[in-house]
Coordinates of C-alpha atoms and ligand atoms in Angstrom, one line a residue:
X16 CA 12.7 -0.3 7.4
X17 CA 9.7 0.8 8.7
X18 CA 9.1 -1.8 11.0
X19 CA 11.2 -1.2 14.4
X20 CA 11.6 2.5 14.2
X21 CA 9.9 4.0 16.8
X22 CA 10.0 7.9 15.4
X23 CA 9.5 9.7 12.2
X24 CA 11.2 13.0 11.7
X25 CA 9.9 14.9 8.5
X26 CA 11.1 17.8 6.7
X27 CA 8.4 20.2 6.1
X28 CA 7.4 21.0 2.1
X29 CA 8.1 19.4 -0.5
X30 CA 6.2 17.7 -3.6
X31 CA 5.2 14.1 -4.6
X32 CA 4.7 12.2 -7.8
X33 CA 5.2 9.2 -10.0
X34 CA 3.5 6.0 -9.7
X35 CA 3.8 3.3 -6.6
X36 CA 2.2 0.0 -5.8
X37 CA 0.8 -0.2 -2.1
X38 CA 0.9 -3.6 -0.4
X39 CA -2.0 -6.0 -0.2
X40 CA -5.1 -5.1 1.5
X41 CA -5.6 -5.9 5.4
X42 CA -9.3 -6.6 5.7
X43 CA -8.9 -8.9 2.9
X44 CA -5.2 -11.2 3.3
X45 CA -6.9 -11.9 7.5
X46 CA -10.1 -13.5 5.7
X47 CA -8.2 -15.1 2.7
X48 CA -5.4 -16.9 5.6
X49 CA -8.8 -18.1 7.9
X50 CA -11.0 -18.7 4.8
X51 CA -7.9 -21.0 3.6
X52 CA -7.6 -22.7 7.0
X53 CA -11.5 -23.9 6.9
X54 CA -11.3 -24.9 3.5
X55 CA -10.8 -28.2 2.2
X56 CA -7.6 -28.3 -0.3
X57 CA -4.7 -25.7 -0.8
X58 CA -5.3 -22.2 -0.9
X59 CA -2.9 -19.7 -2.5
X60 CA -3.1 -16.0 -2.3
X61 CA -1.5 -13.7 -4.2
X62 CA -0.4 -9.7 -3.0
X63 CA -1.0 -11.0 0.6
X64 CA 0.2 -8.7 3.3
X65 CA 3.0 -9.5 5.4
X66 CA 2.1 -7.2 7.6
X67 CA 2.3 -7.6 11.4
X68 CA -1.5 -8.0 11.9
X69 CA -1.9 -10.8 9.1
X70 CA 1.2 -12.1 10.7
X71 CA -1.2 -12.5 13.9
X72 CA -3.3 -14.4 12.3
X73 CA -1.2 -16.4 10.4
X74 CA 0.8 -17.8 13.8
X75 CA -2.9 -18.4 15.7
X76 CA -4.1 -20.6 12.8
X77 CA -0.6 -22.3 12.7
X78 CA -1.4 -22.8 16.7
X79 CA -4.6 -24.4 15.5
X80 CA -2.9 -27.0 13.5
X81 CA -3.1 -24.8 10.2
X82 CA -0.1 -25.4 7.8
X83 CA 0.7 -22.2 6.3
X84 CA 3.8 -21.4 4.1
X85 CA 5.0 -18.1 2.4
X86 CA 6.4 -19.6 -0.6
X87 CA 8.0 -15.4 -1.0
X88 CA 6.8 -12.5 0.7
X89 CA 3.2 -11.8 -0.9
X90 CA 2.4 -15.0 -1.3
X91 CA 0.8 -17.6 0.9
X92 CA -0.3 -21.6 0.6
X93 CA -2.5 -22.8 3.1
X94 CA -3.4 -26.6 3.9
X95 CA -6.7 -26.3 4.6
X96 CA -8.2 -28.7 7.8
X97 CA -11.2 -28.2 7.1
X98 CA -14.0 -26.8 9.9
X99 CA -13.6 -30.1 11.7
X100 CA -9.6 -30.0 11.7
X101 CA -8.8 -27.5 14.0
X102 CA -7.5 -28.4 17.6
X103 CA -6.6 -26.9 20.4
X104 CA -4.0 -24.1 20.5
X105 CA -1.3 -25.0 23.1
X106 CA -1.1 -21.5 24.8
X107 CA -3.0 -18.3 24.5
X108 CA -3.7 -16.6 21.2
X109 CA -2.1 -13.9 20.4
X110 CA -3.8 -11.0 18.3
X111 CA -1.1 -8.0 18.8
X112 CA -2.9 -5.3 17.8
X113 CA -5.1 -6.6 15.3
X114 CA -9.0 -5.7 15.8
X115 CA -9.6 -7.5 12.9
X116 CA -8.1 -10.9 13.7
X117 CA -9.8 -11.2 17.6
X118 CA -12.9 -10.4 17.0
X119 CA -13.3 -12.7 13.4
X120 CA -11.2 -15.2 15.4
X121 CA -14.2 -15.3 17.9
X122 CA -16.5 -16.2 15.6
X123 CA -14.8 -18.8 13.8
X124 CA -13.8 -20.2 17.4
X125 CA -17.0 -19.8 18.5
X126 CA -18.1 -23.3 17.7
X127 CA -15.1 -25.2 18.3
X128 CA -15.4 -28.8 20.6
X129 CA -12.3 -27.3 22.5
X130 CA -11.6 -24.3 24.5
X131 CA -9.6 -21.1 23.2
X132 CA -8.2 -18.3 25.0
X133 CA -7.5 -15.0 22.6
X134 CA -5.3 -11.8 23.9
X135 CA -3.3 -9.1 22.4
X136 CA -1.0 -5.8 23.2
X137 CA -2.0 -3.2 24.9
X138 CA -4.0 -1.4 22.7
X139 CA -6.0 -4.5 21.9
X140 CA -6.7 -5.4 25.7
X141 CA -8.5 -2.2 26.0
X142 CA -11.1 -2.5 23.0
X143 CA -14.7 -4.0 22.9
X144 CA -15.0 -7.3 22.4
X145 CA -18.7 -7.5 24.1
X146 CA -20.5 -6.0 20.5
X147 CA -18.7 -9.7 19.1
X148 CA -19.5 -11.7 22.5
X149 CA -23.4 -10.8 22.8
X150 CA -24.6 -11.8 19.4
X151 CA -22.4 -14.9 19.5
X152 CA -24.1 -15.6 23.0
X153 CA -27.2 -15.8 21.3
X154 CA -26.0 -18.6 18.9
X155 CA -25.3 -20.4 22.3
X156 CA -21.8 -20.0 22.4
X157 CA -19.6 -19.7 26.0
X158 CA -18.0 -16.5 25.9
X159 CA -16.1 -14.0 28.8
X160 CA -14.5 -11.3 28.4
X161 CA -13.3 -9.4 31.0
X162 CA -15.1 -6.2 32.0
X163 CA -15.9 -6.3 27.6
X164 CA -12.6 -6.5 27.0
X165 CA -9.5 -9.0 26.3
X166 CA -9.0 -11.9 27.6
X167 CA -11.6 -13.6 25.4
X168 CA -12.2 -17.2 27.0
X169 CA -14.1 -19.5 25.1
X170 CA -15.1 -23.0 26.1
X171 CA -16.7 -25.4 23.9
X172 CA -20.1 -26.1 23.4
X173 CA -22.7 -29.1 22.2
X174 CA -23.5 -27.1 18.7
X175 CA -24.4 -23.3 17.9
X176 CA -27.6 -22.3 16.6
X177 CA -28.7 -20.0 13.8
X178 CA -30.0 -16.4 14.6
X179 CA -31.4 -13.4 13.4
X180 CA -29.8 -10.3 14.7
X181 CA -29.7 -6.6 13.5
X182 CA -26.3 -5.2 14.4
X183 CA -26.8 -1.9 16.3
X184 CA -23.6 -0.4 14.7
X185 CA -22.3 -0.6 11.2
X186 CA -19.7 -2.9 11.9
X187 CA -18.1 -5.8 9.3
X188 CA -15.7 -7.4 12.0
X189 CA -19.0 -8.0 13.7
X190 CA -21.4 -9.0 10.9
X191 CA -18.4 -11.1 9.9
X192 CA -17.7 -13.1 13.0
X193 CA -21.4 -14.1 13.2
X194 CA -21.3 -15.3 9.6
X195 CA -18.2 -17.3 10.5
X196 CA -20.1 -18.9 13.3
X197 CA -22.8 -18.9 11.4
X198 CA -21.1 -21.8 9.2
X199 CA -21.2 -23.9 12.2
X200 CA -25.2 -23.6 13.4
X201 CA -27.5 -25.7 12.8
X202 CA -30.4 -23.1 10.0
X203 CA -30.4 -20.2 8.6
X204 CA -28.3 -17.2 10.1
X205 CA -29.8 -13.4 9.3
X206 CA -27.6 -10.6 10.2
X207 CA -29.1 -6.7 9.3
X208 CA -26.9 -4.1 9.1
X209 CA -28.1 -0.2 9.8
X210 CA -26.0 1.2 7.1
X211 CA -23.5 -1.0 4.6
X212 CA -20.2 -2.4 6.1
X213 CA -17.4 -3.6 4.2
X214 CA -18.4 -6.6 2.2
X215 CA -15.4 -8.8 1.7
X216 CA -16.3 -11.1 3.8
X217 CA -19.7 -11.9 1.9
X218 CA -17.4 -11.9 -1.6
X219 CA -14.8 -14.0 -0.2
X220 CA -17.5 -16.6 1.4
X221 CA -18.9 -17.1 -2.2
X222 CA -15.3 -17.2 -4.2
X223 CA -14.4 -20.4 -1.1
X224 CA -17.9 -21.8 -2.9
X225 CA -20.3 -21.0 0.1
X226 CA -24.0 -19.8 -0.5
X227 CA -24.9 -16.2 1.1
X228 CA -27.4 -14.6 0.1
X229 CA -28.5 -10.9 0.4
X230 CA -31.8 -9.8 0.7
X231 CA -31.8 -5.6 1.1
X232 CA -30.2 -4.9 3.9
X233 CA -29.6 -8.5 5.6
X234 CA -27.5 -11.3 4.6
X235 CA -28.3 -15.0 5.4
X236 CA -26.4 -17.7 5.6
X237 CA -26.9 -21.6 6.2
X238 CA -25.2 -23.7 8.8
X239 CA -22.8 -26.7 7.5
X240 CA -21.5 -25.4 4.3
X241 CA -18.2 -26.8 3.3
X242 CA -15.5 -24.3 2.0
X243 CA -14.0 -25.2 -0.8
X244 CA -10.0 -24.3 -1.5
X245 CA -9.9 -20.8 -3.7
X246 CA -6.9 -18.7 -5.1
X247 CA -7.2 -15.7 -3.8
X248 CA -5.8 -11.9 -5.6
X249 CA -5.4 -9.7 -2.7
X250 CA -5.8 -5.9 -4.7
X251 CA -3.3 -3.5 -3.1
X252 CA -5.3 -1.7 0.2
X253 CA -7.6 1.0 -0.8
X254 CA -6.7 2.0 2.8
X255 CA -3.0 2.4 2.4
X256 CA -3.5 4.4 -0.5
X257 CA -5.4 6.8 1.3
X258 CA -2.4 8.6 2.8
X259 CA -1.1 8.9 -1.2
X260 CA -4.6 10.3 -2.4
X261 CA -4.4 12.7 0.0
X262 CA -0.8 13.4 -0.2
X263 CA -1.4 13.6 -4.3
X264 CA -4.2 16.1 -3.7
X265 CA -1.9 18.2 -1.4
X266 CA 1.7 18.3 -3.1
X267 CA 1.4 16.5 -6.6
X268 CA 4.3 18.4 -8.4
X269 CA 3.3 16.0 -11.3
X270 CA 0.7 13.2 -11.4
X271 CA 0.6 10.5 -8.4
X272 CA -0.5 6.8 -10.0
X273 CA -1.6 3.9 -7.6
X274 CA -1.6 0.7 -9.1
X275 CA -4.2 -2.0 -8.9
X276 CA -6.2 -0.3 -5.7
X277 CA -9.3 -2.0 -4.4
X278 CA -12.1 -0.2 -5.5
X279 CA -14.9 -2.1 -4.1
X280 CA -17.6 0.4 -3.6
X281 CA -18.1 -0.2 0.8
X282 CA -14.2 0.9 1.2
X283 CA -14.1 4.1 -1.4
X284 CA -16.1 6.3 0.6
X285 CA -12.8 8.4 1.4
X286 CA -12.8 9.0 -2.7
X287 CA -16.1 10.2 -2.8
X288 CA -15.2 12.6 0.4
X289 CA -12.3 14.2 -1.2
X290 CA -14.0 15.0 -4.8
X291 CA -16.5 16.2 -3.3
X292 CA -13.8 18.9 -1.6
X293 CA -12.8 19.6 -5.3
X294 CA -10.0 16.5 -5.3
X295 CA -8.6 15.3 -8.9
X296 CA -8.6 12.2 -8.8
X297 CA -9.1 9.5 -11.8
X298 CA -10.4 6.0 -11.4
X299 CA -9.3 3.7 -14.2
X300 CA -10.8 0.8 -13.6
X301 CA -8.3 -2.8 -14.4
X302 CA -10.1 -6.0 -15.9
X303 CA -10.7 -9.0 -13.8
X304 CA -7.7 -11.4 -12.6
X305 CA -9.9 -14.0 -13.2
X306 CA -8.3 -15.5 -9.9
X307 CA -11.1 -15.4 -6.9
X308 CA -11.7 -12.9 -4.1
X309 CA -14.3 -11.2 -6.2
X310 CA -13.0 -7.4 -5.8
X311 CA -12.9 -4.3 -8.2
X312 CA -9.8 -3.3 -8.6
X313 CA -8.3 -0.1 -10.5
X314 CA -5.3 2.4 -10.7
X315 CA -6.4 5.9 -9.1
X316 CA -4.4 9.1 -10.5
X317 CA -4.0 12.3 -8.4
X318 CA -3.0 15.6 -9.2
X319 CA -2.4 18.5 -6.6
X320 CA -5.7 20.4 -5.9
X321 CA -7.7 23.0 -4.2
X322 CA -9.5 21.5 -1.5
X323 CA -12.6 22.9 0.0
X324 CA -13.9 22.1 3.1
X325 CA -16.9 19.8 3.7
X326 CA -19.8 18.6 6.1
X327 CA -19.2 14.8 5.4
X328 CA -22.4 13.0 5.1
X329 CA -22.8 10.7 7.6
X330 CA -23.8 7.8 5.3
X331 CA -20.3 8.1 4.4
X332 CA -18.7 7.7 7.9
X333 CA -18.7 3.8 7.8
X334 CA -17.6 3.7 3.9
X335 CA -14.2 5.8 4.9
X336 CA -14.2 5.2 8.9
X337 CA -10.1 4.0 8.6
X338 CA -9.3 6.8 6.4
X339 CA -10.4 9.7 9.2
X340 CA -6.8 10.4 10.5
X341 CA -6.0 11.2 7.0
X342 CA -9.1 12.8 6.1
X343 CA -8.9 15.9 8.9
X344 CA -5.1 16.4 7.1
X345 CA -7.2 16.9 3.9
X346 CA -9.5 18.9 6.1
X347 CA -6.7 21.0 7.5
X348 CA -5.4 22.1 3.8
X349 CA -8.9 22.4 2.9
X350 CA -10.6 26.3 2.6
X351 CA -13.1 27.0 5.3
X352 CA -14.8 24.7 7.9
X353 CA -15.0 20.9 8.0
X354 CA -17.4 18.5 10.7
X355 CA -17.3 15.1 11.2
X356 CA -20.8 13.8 13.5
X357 CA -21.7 10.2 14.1
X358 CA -18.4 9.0 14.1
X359 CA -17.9 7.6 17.5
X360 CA -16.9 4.2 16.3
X361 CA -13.3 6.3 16.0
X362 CA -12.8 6.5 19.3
X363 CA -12.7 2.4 20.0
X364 CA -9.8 2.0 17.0
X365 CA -6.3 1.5 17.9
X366 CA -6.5 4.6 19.9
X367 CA -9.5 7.3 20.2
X368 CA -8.5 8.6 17.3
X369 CA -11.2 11.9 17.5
X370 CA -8.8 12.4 20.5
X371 CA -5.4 11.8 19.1
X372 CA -6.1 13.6 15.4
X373 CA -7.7 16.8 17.9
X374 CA -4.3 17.1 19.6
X375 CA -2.2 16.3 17.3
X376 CA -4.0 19.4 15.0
X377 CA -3.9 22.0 18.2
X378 CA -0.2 21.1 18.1
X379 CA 0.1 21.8 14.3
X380 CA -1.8 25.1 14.8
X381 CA -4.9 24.1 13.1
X382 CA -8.1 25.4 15.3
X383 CA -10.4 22.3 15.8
X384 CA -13.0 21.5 18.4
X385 CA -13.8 17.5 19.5
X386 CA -17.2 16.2 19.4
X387 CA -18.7 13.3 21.3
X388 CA -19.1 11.6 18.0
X389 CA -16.7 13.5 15.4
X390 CA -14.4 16.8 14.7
X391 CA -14.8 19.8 13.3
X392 CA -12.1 22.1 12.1
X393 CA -11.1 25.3 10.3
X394 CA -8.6 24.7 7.4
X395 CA -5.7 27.0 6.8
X396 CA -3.3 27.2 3.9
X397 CA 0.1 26.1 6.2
X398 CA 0.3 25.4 9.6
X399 CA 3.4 24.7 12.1
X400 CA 5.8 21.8 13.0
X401 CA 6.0 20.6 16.7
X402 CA 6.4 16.6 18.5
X403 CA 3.2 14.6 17.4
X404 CA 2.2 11.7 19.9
X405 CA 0.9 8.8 17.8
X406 CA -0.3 6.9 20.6
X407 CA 0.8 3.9 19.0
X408 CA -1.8 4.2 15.8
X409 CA -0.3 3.2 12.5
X410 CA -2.9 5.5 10.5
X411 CA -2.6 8.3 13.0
X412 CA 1.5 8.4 12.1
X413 CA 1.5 8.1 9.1
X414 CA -1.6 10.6 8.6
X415 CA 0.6 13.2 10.4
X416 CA 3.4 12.1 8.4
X417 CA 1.5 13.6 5.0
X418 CA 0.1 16.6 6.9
X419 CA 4.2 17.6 7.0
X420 CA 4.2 18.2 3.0
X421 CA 1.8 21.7 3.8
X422 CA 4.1 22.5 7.2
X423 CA 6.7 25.4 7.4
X424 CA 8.7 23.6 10.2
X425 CA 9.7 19.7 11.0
X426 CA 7.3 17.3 12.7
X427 CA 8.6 14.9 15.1
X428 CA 5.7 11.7 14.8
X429 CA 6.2 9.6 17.9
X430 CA 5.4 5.8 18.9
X431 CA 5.8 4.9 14.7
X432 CA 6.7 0.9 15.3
X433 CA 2.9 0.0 14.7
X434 CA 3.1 1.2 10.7
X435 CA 4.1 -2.4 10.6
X436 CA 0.8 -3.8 11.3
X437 CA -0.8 -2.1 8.2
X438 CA 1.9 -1.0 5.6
X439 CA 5.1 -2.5 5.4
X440 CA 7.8 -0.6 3.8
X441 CA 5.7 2.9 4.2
X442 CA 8.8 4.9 5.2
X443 CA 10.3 3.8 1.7
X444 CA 7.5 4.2 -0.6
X445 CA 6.4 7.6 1.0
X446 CA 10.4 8.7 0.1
X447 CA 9.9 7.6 -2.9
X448 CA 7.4 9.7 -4.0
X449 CA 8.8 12.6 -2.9
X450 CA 7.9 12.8 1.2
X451 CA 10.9 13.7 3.0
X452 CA 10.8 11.8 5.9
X453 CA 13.7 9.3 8.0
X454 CA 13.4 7.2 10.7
X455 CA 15.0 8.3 14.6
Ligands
LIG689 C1 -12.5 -4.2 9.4 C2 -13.7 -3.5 9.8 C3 -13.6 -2.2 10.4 C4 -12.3 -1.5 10.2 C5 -11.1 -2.4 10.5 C6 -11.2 -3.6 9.5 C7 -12.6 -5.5 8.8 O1 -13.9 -2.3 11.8 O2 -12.2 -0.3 11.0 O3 -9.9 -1.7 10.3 O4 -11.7 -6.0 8.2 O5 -13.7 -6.1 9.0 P1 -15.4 -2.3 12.4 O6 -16.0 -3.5 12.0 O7 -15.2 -2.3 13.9 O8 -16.0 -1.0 11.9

């Protein structure tokens, strides 16, 4: 299994191919498990991921007085309480390592008659949580953090009130946890983005039965909606694929098929990236489920090509901003040069990862130089093997992990346990398809 090991050892070379189903997508099984919790009714979700960080989520609702089975792995009922349902958690909450499920956790807490306490590992305790704190502030919640970081104490308040606020970065786990308090003020909430975000939150608000409206680039929201119980298709996670895309346009022997990817249009920007290097790469788009969640979902076919390196366009940075550890891989097989700018956002992920992909490439052989807000690099057509320090960042091992198909010696990938928290089962699937990698 994946989960546990704590280093990868691949074989350099090698070829991929055939067709593979990734699990369920992150972003959207944490909104479908708190969506379900606030609703009224049972909620079902189908392709959910079981993956550590959902997991996180899944035990702090529980702590809330949630009652959430997994009927079998994927899938998920929830006993909704309701907005007014929710008590007290006994302890602390524990997040883990899951950005995701603190900061939306904040929002939905934010309005709560009791007090809540949120924490996680040690990555989490060192990232922002001010960019969530100040807006919700505004609403007149009670928020600390400490020094803008973990431990999150919130203490209850008489009622929240609607705002208007334009986020200063392109961030959804921010636009999201103001819409989730949102649903507890009294009027209208705006929230303005500076460039789009991902927008699962707004589809997954309307498929639960609430009213949001979008007007350009700001989305509104009115206080005391009810949710409404859904089922919920979770497509597999556009960002899990991204490692196979890339892997596909690196060492395809024969064609690489993903199955039922979510395709929805703020996530793809990674696709867009890589065609524009000169990637193959087929969209065939599936017909609607008919079940909610309100996401495009299609199969994506790969086939080994000759990348060239690119300028990406900033516009796309916040479209593909998880898929950037396996982007400079791409970058490093590509021809020529490649820059990344106004990408800063990737040093306050699970780790800096400008920082980690920059040494992790210098180790590899690959010339690069880091930026304040991004990368640049010169591609070459193989590099070298060496010890790669994760730094605890699932994308940043598993990245590394495709970059060995185009080595000429072994990479050692340290600190691997955290693939868990994204992509169950990763060391399996990427064996299956051809990657020759074990566990140590
Ligand atoms: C996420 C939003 C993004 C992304 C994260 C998941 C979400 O974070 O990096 O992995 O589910 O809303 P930011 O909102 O900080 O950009």
């Amino acid at each position: 299994m994946s989960g546990g090991a704590s280093r990868y050892r691949v074989q350099p070379g090698g070829s991929v191919g055939g067709e593979l189903t990734v699990p369920g997508d992150k972003s959207i099984s944490h909104r479908a498990l708190m969506f379900g919790g606030l609703a009224q009714g049972v909620t079902r979700i189908h392709g959910f991921l079981a993956g550590e960080d959902c997991l996180s989520t899944a035990r702090a609702l529980a702590d809330l007085g949630v009652r959430i089975e997994f009927p079998a792995p994927t899938e998920a009922r929830i006993e909704g309480t309701g907005m007014a349902g929710l008590h007290a958690a006994p302890g602390v909450l524990d997040m883990g390592n899951a950005g995701t499920a603190i900061r939306l956790m904040m929002g939905l807490l934010a309005g709560a008659p009791f007090a809540s306490t949120l924490i996680g590992d040690a990555s989490l305790m060192r990232r922002p949580m001010e960019r969530v704190a100040q807006p919700l502030r505004l609403m007149s919640a009670r928020i600390e953090t400490e020094d803008g970081r973990p431990p999150v104490r919130i203490s209850p308040v008489p009622h929240l009130k609607a705002i208007q606020y334009a986020l200063p970065v392109a961030s959804a786990q921010v636009k999201s946890a103001i819409l989730l308090a949102a649903l507890n003020a009294r009027g209208r909430t705006r929230v303005t983005e500076p460039a789009p975000s991902r927008d699962h939150t707004e589809r997954m608000l309307a498929a639960f039965g609430v009213e949001v409206l979008k007007e350009g680039a700001t989305i509104a929201l009115e206080g005391g909606q009810a949710l409404a119980a859904a089922e919920v298709e979770v497509p597999a996670d556009f960002s899990s694929a991204a490692f196979f895309l890339v892997a596909g346009c690196l060492a395809a022997a024969q064609p690489l098929v993903l199955r039922n990817v979510g395709v929805n249009p703020t996530r793809t920007g990674l696709l867009e990236i890589l065609q524009r290097m000169g990637a193959d790469i087929r969209v065939r788009a599936r017909p609607a489920s008919g079940r909610a969640g309100g996401e495009p979902i299609a199969d994506l076919e790969v086939r080994r090509s000759e990348l060239r390196g690119i300028t990406v366009p900033e516009s796309l940075v916040p479209l593909a901003i998880d898929e950037f550890p396996v982007f400079f891989v791409a970058a490093a097989c590509a021809r020529g040069e490649s820059v990344v700018r106004g990408a800063a956002e990737l040093r306050v992920k699970e780790s800096d990862r400008l920082a980690a992909m920059a040494a992790g490439l210098t180790t590899l052989g690959i010339e690069n130089q880091l930026l304040p807000d991004g990368l640049w690099l010169r591609g070459a057509e193989t590099f070298g093997g060496g010890t790669i320090d994760s730094r605890g960042d699932h994308r940043i091992a598993m990245a590394f992990a495709v970059a060995a198909l185009r080595a000429r010696a072994p990479l050692e990938i340290l600190d691997v346990a955290n693939v868990a928290t994204s992509f169950p089962g990763f060391l399996e699937l990427a064996r299956g398809c051809g990657l020759r990698i074990e566990a140590a």
